[in-house]
PDB file of C-alpha atoms in Angstrom:
ATOM      1  CA  MET U   1       0.256  -0.229   0.072  1.00  0.00           C
ATOM      2  CA  LEU U   2       1.637   3.109  -1.180  1.00  0.00           C
ATOM      3  CA  TYR U   3      -0.912   5.624  -0.417  1.00  0.00           C
ATOM      4  CA  ASN U   4      -2.179   6.805   3.391  1.00  0.00           C
ATOM      5  CA  ARG U   5      -5.356   4.928   5.264  1.00  0.00           C
ATOM      6  CA  GLN U   6      -7.401   6.038   7.515  1.00  0.00           C
ATOM      7  CA  ASP U   7      -6.092   4.277  10.210  1.00  0.00           C
ATOM      8  CA  THR U   8      -2.026   4.193   9.252  1.00  0.00           C
ATOM      9  CA  PHE U   9       0.750   5.181   6.670  1.00  0.00           C
ATOM     10  CA  GLY U  10       1.305   4.020   3.523  1.00  0.00           C
ATOM     11  CA  TRP U  11       4.980   2.968   2.353  1.00  0.00           C
ATOM     12  CA  GLY U  12       5.438   6.431   0.330  1.00  0.00           C
ATOM     13  CA  THR U  13       5.138   8.235   4.069  1.00  0.00           C
ATOM     14  CA  ILE U  14       7.072   5.356   6.104  1.00  0.00           C
ATOM     15  CA  VAL U  15       9.743   6.060   3.141  1.00  0.00           C
ATOM     16  CA  LEU U  16       9.857   9.475   3.587  1.00  0.00           C
ATOM     17  CA  HIS U  17       9.852   9.640   7.303  1.00  0.00           C
ATOM     18  CA  TRP U  18      12.934   6.844   6.869  1.00  0.00           C
ATOM     19  CA  MET U  19      15.332   8.301   4.836  1.00  0.00           C
ATOM     20  CA  ILE U  20      14.697  12.422   5.544  1.00  0.00           C
ATOM     21  CA  ALA U  21      15.349  11.317   9.347  1.00  0.00           C
ATOM     22  CA  LEU U  22      18.188   9.031   8.676  1.00  0.00           C
ATOM     23  CA  LEU U  23      19.697  11.827   6.731  1.00  0.00           C
ATOM     24  CA  ILE U  24      18.761  14.714   9.426  1.00  0.00           C
ATOM     25  CA  VAL U  25      21.026  12.446  12.298  1.00  0.00           C
ATOM     26  CA  GLY U  26      23.369  11.896   9.635  1.00  0.00           C
ATOM     27  CA  LEU U  27      23.999  15.611   9.085  1.00  0.00           C
ATOM     28  CA  ILE U  28      24.073  16.723  12.315  1.00  0.00           C
ATOM     29  CA  VAL U  29      26.439  14.247  13.808  1.00  0.00           C
ATOM     30  CA  LEU U  30      28.995  15.370  10.333  1.00  0.00           C
ATOM     31  CA  GLY U  31      27.578  19.114  10.918  1.00  0.00           C
ATOM     32  CA  TYR U  32      29.198  18.606  15.094  1.00  0.00           C
ATOM     33  CA  VAL U  33      32.789  16.800  13.731  1.00  0.00           C
ATOM     34  CA  MET U  34      33.914  19.124  10.610  1.00  0.00           C
ATOM     35  CA  THR U  35      33.169  22.310  13.120  1.00  0.00           C
ATOM     36  CA  ARG U  36      35.888  20.522  15.077  1.00  0.00           C
ATOM     37  CA  PRO U  37      38.418  23.145  16.218  1.00  0.00           C
ATOM     38  CA  ASP U  38      41.164  20.561  16.072  1.00  0.00           C
ATOM     39  CA  ILE U  39      40.404  18.707  12.329  1.00  0.00           C
ATOM     40  CA  ASP U  40      42.549  18.306   9.869  1.00  0.00           C
ATOM     41  CA  PRO U  41      41.821  21.022   7.172  1.00  0.00           C
ATOM     42  CA  GLU U  42      41.720  18.905   3.759  1.00  0.00           C
ATOM     43  CA  LEU U  43      39.666  16.239   5.549  1.00  0.00           C
ATOM     44  CA  GLN U  44      37.682  19.299   7.977  1.00  0.00           C
ATOM     45  CA  PHE U  45      37.097  20.336   3.023  1.00  0.00           C
ATOM     46  CA  SER U  46      35.557  17.420   2.088  1.00  0.00           C
ATOM     47  CA  LEU U  47      32.945  17.671   4.926  1.00  0.00           C
ATOM     48  CA  TYR U  48      31.927  20.615   4.095  1.00  0.00           C
ATOM     49  CA  GLN U  49      31.440  18.437   0.559  1.00  0.00           C
ATOM     50  CA  TRP U  50      29.862  16.143   1.710  1.00  0.00           C
ATOM     51  CA  HIS U  51      27.716  17.552   4.216  1.00  0.00           C
ATOM     52  CA  LYS U  52      26.583  19.789   1.420  1.00  0.00           C
ATOM     53  CA  SER U  53      25.932  17.329  -0.689  1.00  0.00           C
ATOM     54  CA  PHE U  54      23.273  15.296   1.966  1.00  0.00           C
ATOM     55  CA  GLY U  55      21.285  18.421   2.886  1.00  0.00           C
ATOM     56  CA  MET U  56      21.122  19.194  -0.864  1.00  0.00           C
ATOM     57  CA  THR U  57      19.539  15.715  -1.154  1.00  0.00           C
ATOM     58  CA  ALA U  58      17.291  16.100   2.541  1.00  0.00           C
ATOM     59  CA  LEU U  59      16.807  19.278   1.465  1.00  0.00           C
ATOM     60  CA  ALA U  60      14.095  17.714  -2.219  1.00  0.00           C
ATOM     61  CA  LEU U  61      13.182  15.009   0.445  1.00  0.00           C
ATOM     62  CA  ALA U  62      11.857  17.979   2.143  1.00  0.00           C
ATOM     63  CA  PHE U  63      10.133  19.087  -0.662  1.00  0.00           C
ATOM     64  CA  ILE U  64       8.736  15.833  -1.900  1.00  0.00           C
ATOM     65  CA  ARG U  65       7.152  14.957   1.599  1.00  0.00           C
ATOM     66  CA  LEU U  66       5.497  18.167   1.654  1.00  0.00           C
ATOM     67  CA  VAL U  67       4.367  17.631  -1.454  1.00  0.00           C
ATOM     68  CA  TRP U  68       3.470  13.848  -0.012  1.00  0.00           C
ATOM     69  CA  TRP U  69       1.870  15.757   3.256  1.00  0.00           C
ATOM     70  CA  LEU U  70      -0.124  18.030   1.053  1.00  0.00           C
ATOM     71  CA  ALA U  71      -2.013  15.334  -1.718  1.00  0.00           C
ATOM     72  CA  ASN U  72      -2.840  11.944   1.100  1.00  0.00           C
ATOM     73  CA  ILE U  73      -5.186  11.497   4.086  1.00  0.00           C
ATOM     74  CA  HIS U  74      -4.288  12.325   7.705  1.00  0.00           C
ATOM     75  CA  PRO U  75      -4.373   9.368   9.180  1.00  0.00           C
ATOM     76  CA  ASP U  76      -6.712   9.768  12.235  1.00  0.00           C
ATOM     77  CA  PRO U  77      -4.594   9.555  16.041  1.00  0.00           C
ATOM     78  CA  VAL U  78      -3.977   6.985  17.419  1.00  0.00           C
ATOM     79  CA  ALA U  79      -6.831   6.784  19.848  1.00  0.00           C
ATOM     80  CA  SER U  80      -4.609   6.216  23.258  1.00  0.00           C
ATOM     81  CA  LEU U  81      -4.166  10.004  22.914  1.00  0.00           C
ATOM     82  CA  SER U  82      -5.394  12.117  25.316  1.00  0.00           C
ATOM     83  CA  GLY U  83      -6.318  15.584  23.082  1.00  0.00           C
ATOM     84  CA  LEU U  84      -3.249  17.589  24.541  1.00  0.00           C
ATOM     85  CA  GLU U  85      -1.221  14.827  23.225  1.00  0.00           C
ATOM     86  CA  ARG U  86      -2.625  14.921  19.807  1.00  0.00           C
ATOM     87  CA  ARG U  87      -2.542  18.705  19.749  1.00  0.00           C
ATOM     88  CA  ALA U  88       1.006  18.703  21.011  1.00  0.00           C
ATOM     89  CA  SER U  89       2.619  15.362  17.585  1.00  0.00           C
ATOM     90  CA  SER U  90       0.444  18.261  15.141  1.00  0.00           C
ATOM     91  CA  VAL U  91       2.538  21.067  16.136  1.00  0.00           C
ATOM     92  CA  THR U  92       5.823  18.606  16.681  1.00  0.00           C
ATOM     93  CA  HIS U  93       4.986  17.716  13.399  1.00  0.00           C
ATOM     94  CA  ALA U  94       4.158  20.912  11.581  1.00  0.00           C
ATOM     95  CA  PHE U  95       7.640  22.435  12.944  1.00  0.00           C
ATOM     96  CA  LEU U  96      10.002  18.787  12.541  1.00  0.00           C
ATOM     97  CA  LEU U  97       8.218  19.396   8.420  1.00  0.00           C
ATOM     98  CA  ALA U  98       9.613  23.691   8.712  1.00  0.00           C
ATOM     99  CA  LEU U  99      12.523  22.799   9.533  1.00  0.00           C
ATOM    100  CA  THR U 100      14.021  19.810   7.515  1.00  0.00           C
ATOM    101  CA  ILE U 101      13.101  22.453   4.966  1.00  0.00           C
ATOM    102  CA  ALA U 102      15.014  25.551   6.847  1.00  0.00           C
ATOM    103  CA  VAL U 103      18.175  23.777   7.844  1.00  0.00           C
ATOM    104  CA  PRO U 104      18.947  23.047   4.431  1.00  0.00           C
ATOM    105  CA  LEU U 105      17.641  26.182   3.240  1.00  0.00           C
ATOM    106  CA  ALA U 106      19.840  28.164   5.410  1.00  0.00           C
ATOM    107  CA  GLY U 107      23.071  26.216   4.590  1.00  0.00           C
ATOM    108  CA  TRP U 108      22.332  26.919   1.146  1.00  0.00           C
ATOM    109  CA  ALA U 109      22.578  30.390   2.480  1.00  0.00           C
ATOM    110  CA  VAL U 110      25.436  29.905   4.469  1.00  0.00           C
ATOM    111  CA  ALA U 111      27.618  28.636   0.571  1.00  0.00           C
ATOM    112  CA  SER U 112      25.746  31.273  -1.495  1.00  0.00           C
ATOM    113  CA  THR U 113      26.776  34.694   0.837  1.00  0.00           C
ATOM    114  CA  SER U 114      30.165  33.203   0.500  1.00  0.00           C
ATOM    115  CA  THR U 115      32.792  35.549   0.178  1.00  0.00           C
ATOM    116  CA  LEU U 116      35.209  31.973  -0.644  1.00  0.00           C
ATOM    117  CA  ASN U 117      32.971  31.130  -3.493  1.00  0.00           C
ATOM    118  CA  ILE U 118      33.733  27.876  -3.427  1.00  0.00           C
ATOM    119  CA  PRO U 119      30.795  26.221  -5.655  1.00  0.00           C
ATOM    120  CA  THR U 120      28.579  23.699  -4.196  1.00  0.00           C
ATOM    121  CA  LEU U 121      29.052  19.529  -5.981  1.00  0.00           C
ATOM    122  CA  LEU U 122      26.348  17.416  -5.706  1.00  0.00           C
ATOM    123  CA  PHE U 123      28.191  14.030  -4.860  1.00  0.00           C
ATOM    124  CA  ASN U 124      30.977  15.599  -7.141  1.00  0.00           C
ATOM    125  CA  ARG U 125      28.401  15.602  -9.952  1.00  0.00           C
ATOM    126  CA  VAL U 126      25.702  17.418 -10.197  1.00  0.00           C
ATOM    127  CA  LEU U 127      26.637  21.717 -10.095  1.00  0.00           C
ATOM    128  CA  ILE U 128      24.068  22.964  -7.739  1.00  0.00           C
ATOM    129  CA  PRO U 129      23.350  27.315  -8.834  1.00  0.00           C
ATOM    130  CA  HIS U 130      24.401  29.792  -5.432  1.00  0.00           C
ATOM    131  CA  LEU U 131      21.252  31.254  -4.576  1.00  0.00           C
ATOM    132  CA  PRO U 132      21.073  34.823  -6.122  1.00  0.00           C
ATOM    133  CA  MET U 133      22.187  36.515  -2.522  1.00  0.00           C
ATOM    134  CA  GLU U 134      24.981  39.149  -1.795  1.00  0.00           C
ATOM    135  CA  LYS U 135      27.923  37.535  -0.446  1.00  0.00           C
ATOM    136  CA  SER U 136      28.837  39.037   2.269  1.00  0.00           C
ATOM    137  CA  GLU U 137      31.650  38.318   5.719  1.00  0.00           C
ATOM    138  CA  ALA U 138      28.603  39.584   7.506  1.00  0.00           C
ATOM    139  CA  ALA U 139      25.075  37.197   5.207  1.00  0.00           C
ATOM    140  CA  GLU U 140      27.662  34.418   5.588  1.00  0.00           C
ATOM    141  CA  THR U 141      27.916  35.118   9.065  1.00  0.00           C
ATOM    142  CA  PHE U 142      23.750  35.722   9.605  1.00  0.00           C
ATOM    143  CA  TRP U 143      23.222  32.956   7.704  1.00  0.00           C
ATOM    144  CA  SER U 144      26.099  31.239   9.586  1.00  0.00           C
ATOM    145  CA  ASN U 145      24.433  31.175  12.805  1.00  0.00           C
ATOM    146  CA  ALA U 146      20.334  31.189  11.446  1.00  0.00           C
ATOM    147  CA  HIS U 147      21.990  27.694   9.978  1.00  0.00           C
ATOM    148  CA  ALA U 148      23.298  26.311  13.134  1.00  0.00           C
ATOM    149  CA  TRP U 149      20.171  27.337  15.519  1.00  0.00           C
ATOM    150  CA  LEU U 150      18.005  26.630  13.261  1.00  0.00           C
ATOM    151  CA  ALA U 151      20.019  22.632  13.132  1.00  0.00           C
ATOM    152  CA  TYR U 152      20.193  22.899  17.510  1.00  0.00           C
ATOM    153  CA  GLY U 153      15.822  23.820  17.208  1.00  0.00           C
ATOM    154  CA  LEU U 154      16.368  20.271  14.642  1.00  0.00           C
ATOM    155  CA  ALA U 155      17.835  18.099  16.622  1.00  0.00           C
ATOM    156  CA  GLY U 156      15.891  19.038  20.599  1.00  0.00           C
ATOM    157  CA  LEU U 157      12.467  18.513  18.246  1.00  0.00           C
ATOM    158  CA  VAL U 158      14.639  15.041  16.683  1.00  0.00           C
ATOM    159  CA  VAL U 159      15.614  14.170  20.069  1.00  0.00           C
ATOM    160  CA  LEU U 160      11.724  15.183  22.126  1.00  0.00           C
ATOM    161  CA  HIS U 161       9.728  13.547  18.990  1.00  0.00           C
ATOM    162  CA  ALA U 162      12.016   9.191  19.345  1.00  0.00           C
ATOM    163  CA  ALA U 163      11.724   9.813  22.360  1.00  0.00           C
ATOM    164  CA  ALA U 164       7.807  10.691  22.860  1.00  0.00           C
ATOM    165  CA  ALA U 165       7.941   7.745  19.946  1.00  0.00           C
ATOM    166  CA  LEU U 166       9.493   5.233  22.436  1.00  0.00           C
ATOM    167  CA  LEU U 167       7.427   6.633  25.607  1.00  0.00           C
ATOM    168  CA  HIS U 168       4.203   4.574  23.333  1.00  0.00           C
ATOM    169  CA  HIS U 169       5.561   2.030  21.957  1.00  0.00           C
ATOM    170  CA  PHE U 170       7.354   0.671  25.712  1.00  0.00           C
ATOM    171  CA  TRP U 171       5.685   2.076  28.143  1.00  0.00           C
ATOM    172  CA  HIS U 172       1.858   2.455  26.710  1.00  0.00           C
ATOM    173  CA  ARG U 173       2.353  -0.826  24.321  1.00  0.00           C
ATOM    174  CA  ASP U 174       0.245   1.381  21.513  1.00  0.00           C
ATOM    175  CA  GLU U 175       0.656   1.425  18.056  1.00  0.00           C
ATOM    176  CA  VAL U 176       2.012   4.997  17.813  1.00  0.00           C
ATOM    177  CA  LEU U 177       5.785   3.885  16.673  1.00  0.00           C
ATOM    178  CA  ARG U 178       4.626   0.603  14.878  1.00  0.00           C
ATOM    179  CA  ARG U 179       2.349   2.566  12.416  1.00  0.00           C
ATOM    180  CA  MET U 180       5.489   4.160  11.796  1.00  0.00           C
ATOM    181  CA  LEU U 181       7.649   1.079  11.609  1.00  0.00           C
ATOM    182  CA  GLY U 182       4.580  -0.510   8.494  1.00  0.00           C
ATOM    183  CA  ILE U 183       3.421  -2.740  11.026  1.00  0.00           C
ATOM    184  CA  PHE U 184       0.396  -2.133  12.043  1.00  0.00           C
ATOM    185  CA  ARG U 185      -1.660  -3.306   9.288  1.00  0.00           C
ATOM    186  CA  ARG U 186      -0.157  -7.188   9.634  1.00  0.00           C
ATOM    187  CA  GLY U 187      -1.072  -6.214  14.055  1.00  0.00           C
ATOM    188  CA  ALA U 188      -3.783  -4.863  13.771  1.00  0.00           C
ATOM    189  CA  ALA U 189      -4.854  -8.046  10.478  1.00  0.00           C
ATOM    190  CA  SER U 190      -4.448 -10.567  13.401  1.00  0.00           C
ATOM    191  CA  ASN U 191      -5.879  -8.976  15.996  1.00  0.00           C
ATOM    192  CA  ALA U 192      -9.018  -9.311  13.729  1.00  0.00           C
ATOM    193  CA  HIS U 193      -8.896 -12.627  13.202  1.00  0.00           C
ATOM    194  CA  GLN U 194      -8.007 -13.302  16.552  1.00  0.00           C
ATOM    195  CA  GLN U 195     -11.225 -11.588  17.564  1.00  0.00           C
ATOM    196  CA  THR U 196     -13.251 -13.825  14.742  1.00  0.00           C
ATOM    197  CA  GLU U 197     -12.133 -16.918  15.747  1.00  0.00           C
ATOM    198  CA  GLY U 198     -13.016 -16.068  19.323  1.00  0.00           C
ATOM    199  CA  THR U 199     -16.507 -14.957  17.878  1.00  0.00           C
ATOM    200  CA  ASP U 200     -17.186 -18.119  16.670  1.00  0.00           C
ATOM    201  CA  ARG U 201     -16.448 -20.497  19.675  1.00  0.00           C
TER     202      ARG U 201
END
């Protein structure tokens, strides 16, 4: 099932979710490593290029995820969630979606305003043009700070989001995480089968 249903997520949503999640985690780790003060300059330059390539990939997937989100139905919230949890989930998801676009856009702005004018080559193959922005140290500093703080905010939301999913999975034992793992349908089918057997008896 590619598309979402009223009771669960489709594989399109699930695959996009986990691809973007892995990219975000990898980019955060890579961003930390490449800004270490004791790193070899040649290695640092290489890591910056990889960071930009994966960042552009994350941006493209985030836009696809936004279109997919707008085009699909949204599954009903898990029944065990309280009203407050449902509102918190909606707000968190909206901010996550916005930041997955805003963070790489700010990174693109950093590369575009840098006075070094280093080209961005997607995986050393495809030239990504700079945004039409003025190049100056002040602009580069502004967008570098914006990129960093937005990334910190995204990292914090990712931790909160993951912690909530794990809490529901291991403590409440509901379908919140299983739906995004693609195993809710099997569990639901099994429960329905057991209920049918119980009725027949």
